[in-house]
Amino acid sequence: MHLAVHFPGVDNTTAWADPDSGAQTEFSSFAHLARTAERGLFDFFLLGEGLRLPEHEGRVHDLDVVGRPEPITVLNALAAVTERLGLAATVDATFNEPYELARRFATLDHLSGGRAAWNVVTSSGAFTGENFRRGGYLDRAERYPRAAEFLDAARQLWDSWTPDGTSRPFAHRGRHFDIAGEFTLPRPPQGHPVVIQAGDSEEGREFAASAADVVVTRQGSMEDGRAFYADVKRRLAKYGREPGDLKIMPGVGVVLGDTAAEARERAAEIRRQQTSPRTALLVLERIWGVDLSSYDPDGPLPDIDPVADPALTQGRTRRGDTVAIAEKWRALSEEKGLSIRETVIEAGGRHFFTGTPEAVARELDEHVRREAADGFVLVPRPTPGGLDEFVDRVIPLLQGRGAFRTEYRGTTLRSHLGLPEPGNRR
């Protein structure tokens, strides 16, 4: 089983509201979570990114986390206080350039001794692009083609030095990039930093199968996980890849209790905190695309249809087919007699593994054994101390089941994940 931890941020409404949370701009918060993950022998530590503060009805959205430091800078600092833990940064392939970003990740890989990873994300919105000189707008259909060419160009840069440390000229001529010159750093210790892709869309699945080493998904249930796992793994063959070349790791929460009832109550309280009455209406407005402030969060769902292209909320990812989601949520609400807030709690949010440490260890192990996942990215709460209990109480049980390592067997992130070092293509 592979395990990683995600430092909460964007779209996490209670990550920093809990009285036990640390400050999101203080290094001590990042260092505590990273050290705990390394003590638990985790594969990697993942930082998200937000390039513009989300807005709702034209104003900065005050239910989102703001003021987050730049991720690669934080990870370079964490390289000095950890020894084996992988260090993964989310960086947008739409609003950066290959030479600069390849250099930053190569630097992190060298400074950490081969522990760097790039979580490749894309954006098509002009809203975020307004923060950038060139405007940044990219047609939605071009997001993944640009990301694929971006990654290919970065790999050419990493491969431009010979194994004996000799720099060679590089040149990439493509639709989105036309660059040539010499790269300033020797080939990274891992050959290439590990590439992570996050997303469940058809385009995202194909991109992961063609180019990623790890895919982070929102699948949580056994049934959904097995379907996603089988679908993505079967795509690998067309790219000459084996099933073990891509690790599938759903993002999940874990809630522990001394009894099953205690754990369920703790999970319910977390969901209530994450979904205040105001938050419930906001979640609904992201789907319906209209102002619902006049609706009672403890009342029924709106009887109107979502608008096709809402502009009410900007800077947050659309949730897919909003009409289909609205119909699904109405059916759930009617079937169980749920209010707006109760429906959002029931239908939205991240999957939780909930129960005693023994039950959670057994369920995690079963998901991996039944090919619903290769591992998990844990999203702890509160931050940064929310991982401590899992490391202290669940990791020993997973080790006892033979489901998790008892020591790091290598020094690089690729060695933790069981991934080969890529050959130099030059």
XYZ file of C-alpha atoms in Angstrom:
426
model
C 0.000 0.000 0.000
C 1.218 3.500 -0.869
C 0.318 6.413 1.387
C 0.646 10.155 0.948
C -0.664 13.180 2.805
C -2.180 16.324 1.318
C -1.786 19.620 3.144
C -5.341 21.034 2.967
C -6.033 24.344 1.328
C -8.313 25.359 -1.530
C -11.993 24.455 -1.072
C -11.384 23.211 2.480
C -13.696 25.408 4.521
C -12.647 24.211 7.969
C -8.964 23.407 7.464
C -7.969 26.420 9.541
C -11.131 27.140 11.545
C -10.524 24.361 14.067
C -8.983 25.699 17.318
C -6.312 22.981 17.103
C -5.137 24.164 13.671
C -1.846 25.955 13.143
C -1.228 29.010 10.997
C -1.286 28.349 7.258
C 1.567 30.735 6.511
C 3.943 29.498 9.223
C 6.634 26.984 8.341
C 5.991 25.092 11.579
C 2.613 23.908 10.251
C 4.160 22.402 7.125
C 7.100 20.956 9.050
C 4.893 19.228 11.637
C 2.742 17.491 9.031
C 5.748 16.494 6.899
C 7.688 15.097 9.855
C 4.640 13.128 10.989
C 4.233 11.694 7.487
C 7.892 10.682 7.396
C 7.606 9.115 10.855
C 4.740 7.092 9.388
C 6.918 6.080 6.386
C 4.593 7.805 3.903
C 5.562 7.981 0.237
C 5.055 11.709 -0.265
C 3.719 15.024 1.027
C 1.493 16.934 -1.438
C 0.953 20.687 -1.546
C -1.867 22.228 -3.563
C -1.877 25.550 -5.355
C -4.285 28.421 -5.981
C -3.243 31.135 -8.440
C -6.090 33.550 -7.724
C -8.410 34.090 -4.795
C -11.862 32.696 -5.680
C -14.690 35.202 -5.931
C -18.403 34.888 -5.284
C -20.797 37.502 -6.614
C -17.830 39.679 -7.509
C -16.208 39.638 -4.065
C -13.355 37.574 -2.629
C -14.916 34.385 -1.336
C -14.347 34.433 2.421
C -15.188 30.750 2.991
C -12.069 29.594 1.139
C -8.549 29.408 2.516
C -6.415 32.355 1.405
C -2.815 33.475 1.838
C -1.187 30.183 0.863
C 2.595 30.199 0.215
C 4.068 29.118 -3.124
C 4.460 25.308 -2.951
C 7.930 24.661 -4.429
C 9.451 27.238 -2.084
C 7.880 25.483 0.906
C 9.070 22.072 -0.297
C 12.644 23.261 -0.723
C 12.547 24.298 2.936
C 11.010 20.948 3.943
C 13.836 19.138 2.153
C 16.110 20.385 4.932
C 13.983 18.965 7.783
C 13.100 15.588 6.232
C 15.280 12.803 4.833
C 13.156 10.307 2.882
C 9.672 11.774 2.387
C 8.710 12.612 -1.201
C 7.916 16.286 -1.827
C 5.144 16.971 -4.354
C 4.071 20.406 -5.593
C 0.934 21.230 -7.557
C 1.895 23.575 -10.399
C -0.302 24.696 -13.280
C 0.846 23.804 -16.799
C -1.265 26.611 -18.264
C 0.309 29.603 -16.530
C 3.991 28.585 -16.490
C 6.753 27.916 -19.009
C 8.731 24.665 -19.484
C 12.271 25.985 -19.002
C 11.574 27.834 -15.753
C 9.469 25.081 -14.220
C 11.793 22.251 -15.278
C 14.632 24.158 -13.595
C 12.683 24.647 -10.361
C 11.743 20.961 -10.111
C 15.266 19.848 -11.012
C 16.562 22.093 -8.239
C 14.151 20.537 -5.730
C 15.138 17.045 -6.852
C 18.850 17.823 -6.436
C 18.450 19.552 -3.058
C 16.260 16.742 -1.682
C 18.363 13.882 -3.023
C 15.723 12.644 -5.475
C 12.405 13.256 -3.729
C 10.644 15.759 -6.027
C 7.247 15.294 -7.679
C 5.135 17.509 -9.925
C 1.343 17.372 -9.660
C 0.374 18.598 -13.130
C -2.860 20.594 -13.252
C -4.452 22.708 -15.967
C -6.793 25.659 -16.226
C -8.772 27.178 -19.064
C -10.300 30.157 -17.283
C -9.593 33.764 -18.207
C -10.452 34.631 -14.584
C -7.220 33.124 -13.265
C -5.331 34.242 -16.359
C -5.975 37.899 -15.527
C -3.240 37.582 -12.888
C -0.723 36.904 -15.681
C 0.795 39.278 -18.190
C -0.377 37.477 -21.315
C -3.945 37.131 -20.074
C -3.624 33.389 -19.813
C -6.858 32.442 -21.518
C -6.747 28.969 -23.038
C -9.585 27.220 -24.798
C -10.774 24.261 -22.722
C -10.006 21.822 -25.539
C -6.351 22.939 -25.475
C -5.726 22.366 -21.751
C -4.433 18.816 -21.920
C -2.650 19.111 -25.294
C -0.661 22.035 -23.861
C 0.015 20.122 -20.637
C 1.222 17.067 -22.594
C 3.570 19.181 -24.714
C 4.707 21.090 -21.610
C 5.622 17.833 -19.868
C 7.383 16.487 -22.956
C 9.443 19.681 -23.204
C 10.353 19.493 -19.500
C 11.516 15.897 -19.924
C 13.684 16.933 -22.870
C 15.293 19.545 -20.639
C 15.941 17.063 -17.821
C 17.476 14.651 -20.345
C 19.685 17.251 -22.014
C 22.733 16.474 -19.852
C 24.787 13.323 -20.356
C 25.240 10.803 -17.516
C 28.817 12.022 -17.003
C 27.609 15.585 -16.399
C 28.073 17.219 -19.783
C 25.583 19.821 -20.944
C 24.115 19.420 -24.432
C 21.990 21.890 -26.399
C 18.250 21.252 -26.416
C 15.536 22.246 -28.849
C 11.772 21.748 -28.692
C 9.581 22.839 -31.604
C 5.880 22.332 -31.052
C 2.452 23.890 -31.284
C 2.606 25.589 -27.911
C 6.350 25.957 -27.288
C 9.330 26.811 -29.457
C 12.426 26.835 -27.241
C 16.142 26.104 -27.649
C 19.314 26.614 -25.659
C 21.143 24.886 -22.823
C 19.724 23.730 -19.494
C 21.543 24.967 -16.388
C 21.339 21.849 -14.200
C 22.581 18.253 -14.537
C 19.989 15.501 -14.912
C 17.928 15.159 -11.692
C 18.791 12.304 -9.298
C 15.550 10.505 -10.214
C 16.100 11.077 -13.935
C 12.740 12.859 -14.003
C 10.786 14.034 -10.945
C 7.713 11.849 -10.347
C 4.679 13.115 -12.299
C 1.283 13.172 -10.588
C -2.040 13.884 -12.278
C -5.227 14.741 -10.416
C -8.622 14.384 -12.048
C -11.387 11.995 -13.033
C -12.421 13.371 -16.430
C -12.016 11.418 -19.651
C -9.175 13.727 -20.716
C -7.539 13.418 -17.318
C -7.674 9.620 -17.366
C -6.063 9.469 -20.794
C -3.359 11.964 -19.811
C -2.609 9.949 -16.674
C -2.345 6.714 -18.657
C -0.011 8.286 -21.199
C 2.304 10.326 -19.002
C 1.769 10.164 -15.220
C 3.354 8.038 -12.502
C 0.571 8.633 -9.958
C -3.060 9.629 -10.393
C -4.960 11.215 -7.513
C -8.708 10.701 -7.756
C -11.860 11.397 -5.755
C -13.159 7.836 -6.026
C -13.998 6.566 -2.546
C -16.428 3.651 -2.542
C -15.229 0.158 -3.344
C -17.470 -0.077 -6.419
C -16.454 3.289 -7.885
C -12.808 2.679 -7.050
C -12.700 -0.698 -8.797
C -14.366 0.748 -11.903
C -11.942 3.695 -12.080
C -8.941 1.464 -11.363
C -9.839 -0.992 -14.126
C -10.594 1.764 -16.631
C -7.334 3.665 -16.147
C -5.116 0.569 -15.894
C -6.483 -0.871 -19.159
C -5.470 2.333 -20.982
C -1.781 1.866 -20.169
C -1.098 -0.849 -22.754
C -1.654 1.454 -25.726
C 1.259 3.574 -24.454
C 3.535 0.570 -23.947
C 3.173 0.728 -20.174
C 2.561 -1.931 -17.527
C -0.143 -1.757 -14.796
C 2.478 -1.135 -12.107
C 3.810 1.916 -13.946
C 0.904 4.056 -12.675
C -0.222 4.208 -9.040
C -3.864 5.080 -8.379
C -4.355 6.894 -5.058
C -7.780 8.298 -4.073
C -7.854 11.312 -1.783
C -9.676 10.322 1.427
C -10.288 11.344 5.011
C -9.926 9.062 8.007
C -11.937 9.419 11.214
C -11.025 7.165 14.144
C -12.812 6.292 17.356
C -12.442 3.803 20.167
C -15.792 2.408 19.020
C -17.598 2.451 15.690
C -20.311 4.676 17.175
C -17.780 7.207 18.431
C -16.098 7.339 15.034
C -19.430 7.847 13.245
C -20.309 10.712 15.571
C -16.919 12.337 15.025
C -17.339 12.023 11.256
C -20.823 13.503 11.409
C -19.534 16.440 13.456
C -16.743 17.060 10.943
C -19.251 17.116 8.101
C -21.490 19.508 10.047
C -18.541 21.820 10.631
C -17.518 21.614 6.981
C -21.055 22.387 5.826
C -22.421 25.360 7.728
C -25.800 26.715 6.553
C -24.006 29.386 4.527
C -21.593 26.874 3.030
C -24.482 24.594 2.042
C -26.107 27.404 0.054
C -22.791 28.258 -1.569
C -22.244 24.658 -2.679
C -25.713 24.669 -4.199
C -25.050 27.990 -5.942
C -21.968 26.472 -7.588
C -24.270 23.861 -9.144
C -27.372 25.961 -9.834
C -25.370 29.030 -10.897
C -27.849 31.516 -9.445
C -28.213 33.445 -6.193
C -29.960 31.184 -3.653
C -29.501 33.419 -0.597
C -33.263 33.666 -0.155
C -33.566 29.896 0.333
C -33.665 28.282 3.762
C -30.705 25.891 4.260
C -33.034 23.765 6.370
C -35.666 23.762 3.645
C -36.071 21.814 0.379
C -33.850 22.053 -2.692
C -34.705 24.643 -5.383
C -37.361 23.594 -7.879
C -35.626 25.517 -10.677
C -33.042 24.112 -13.118
C -29.351 25.103 -13.078
C -28.251 27.739 -15.589
C -26.049 26.510 -18.410
C -23.004 28.772 -17.914
C -23.004 30.365 -14.464
C -20.665 33.256 -13.655
C -21.764 33.626 -10.029
C -18.649 31.948 -8.649
C -15.249 32.270 -10.321
C -11.951 30.594 -9.573
C -13.434 27.282 -8.443
C -13.731 24.138 -10.530
C -17.120 23.354 -12.041
C -18.624 20.134 -10.735
C -19.364 18.554 -14.125
C -22.850 18.135 -15.610
C -24.753 20.427 -13.273
C -28.196 19.420 -14.557
C -27.436 15.743 -13.929
C -26.042 16.549 -10.472
C -29.124 18.589 -9.608
C -31.413 15.719 -10.641
C -29.368 13.241 -8.617
C -29.423 15.465 -5.540
C -33.175 16.081 -5.857
C -33.782 12.335 -5.998
C -31.610 11.818 -2.910
C -33.367 14.643 -1.068
C -36.819 13.316 -1.869
C -35.918 9.710 -1.069
C -34.524 10.514 2.381
C -36.468 13.668 3.169
C -33.322 15.813 3.371
C -32.990 19.587 3.589
C -30.525 21.587 1.501
C -27.837 21.360 4.175
C -28.476 17.667 4.826
C -28.330 16.919 1.094
C -24.997 18.690 0.695
C -23.628 16.790 3.695
C -24.924 13.477 2.347
C -23.950 13.912 -1.307
C -20.938 16.194 -1.259
C -17.525 16.120 0.296
C -14.680 13.680 0.476
C -14.979 9.969 1.227
C -14.199 9.079 4.853
C -12.895 5.798 6.183
C -14.599 5.770 9.556
C -14.292 3.355 12.471
C -11.920 1.898 15.003
C -8.229 1.733 14.019
C -8.634 -2.004 13.403
C -11.658 -1.497 11.153
C -10.028 1.313 9.173
C -6.816 -0.686 8.656
C -8.867 -3.650 7.430
C -10.929 -1.508 5.034
C -7.902 0.268 3.576
C -6.173 -3.064 3.058
C -9.264 -4.542 1.397
C -9.496 -1.644 -1.086
C -5.935 -2.302 -2.230
C -6.274 -6.094 -2.314
C -9.465 -5.853 -4.378
C -7.857 -3.417 -6.839
C -9.898 -0.366 -5.968
C -6.656 1.571 -5.312
C -2.887 1.220 -5.051
C -2.922 3.437 -1.989
C -4.389 6.655 -0.630
C -3.736 10.365 -0.229
C -4.914 11.276 3.260
C -6.407 14.717 3.903
C -6.121 15.162 7.679
C -8.111 17.388 9.952
C -7.190 19.481 11.854
C -3.977 20.714 10.280
C -1.195 20.068 11.037
C -1.842 17.594 13.884
C -4.601 15.555 12.276
C -2.258 12.884 10.923
C -0.676 12.002 14.269
C -3.439 9.670 15.409
C -3.409 7.754 12.125
C 0.366 7.273 12.281
C 0.257 6.186 15.916
C -2.781 3.891 15.763
C -3.328 2.684 12.174
C 0.148 2.380 10.647
C 1.249 -0.353 13.128
C -1.890 -2.341 12.279
C -1.250 -2.048 8.532
C 2.315 -3.194 9.119
C 1.039 -6.126 11.167
C -1.194 -7.143 8.252
C 1.780 -7.028 5.886
C 0.028 -4.237 3.989
C 2.563 -1.456 4.554
C 6.324 -1.033 4.773
C 8.183 -1.199 8.072
C 11.082 0.870 6.753
C 12.083 2.895 3.739
C 14.055 0.641 1.372
C 15.438 3.450 -0.749
C 16.162 7.157 -0.665
C 14.185 8.470 -3.656
C 10.465 8.900 -4.194
C 10.653 6.557 -7.190
C 12.060 3.856 -4.909
C 9.174 4.340 -2.449
C 6.624 3.994 -5.258
C 8.401 1.078 -6.933
C 8.894 3.055 -10.146
C 11.935 2.618 -12.401
C 14.160 5.540 -13.251
C 13.297 6.682 -16.794
C 15.970 6.205 -19.410
C 17.690 9.212 -20.924
C 16.006 9.760 -24.285
C 18.883 11.829 -25.707
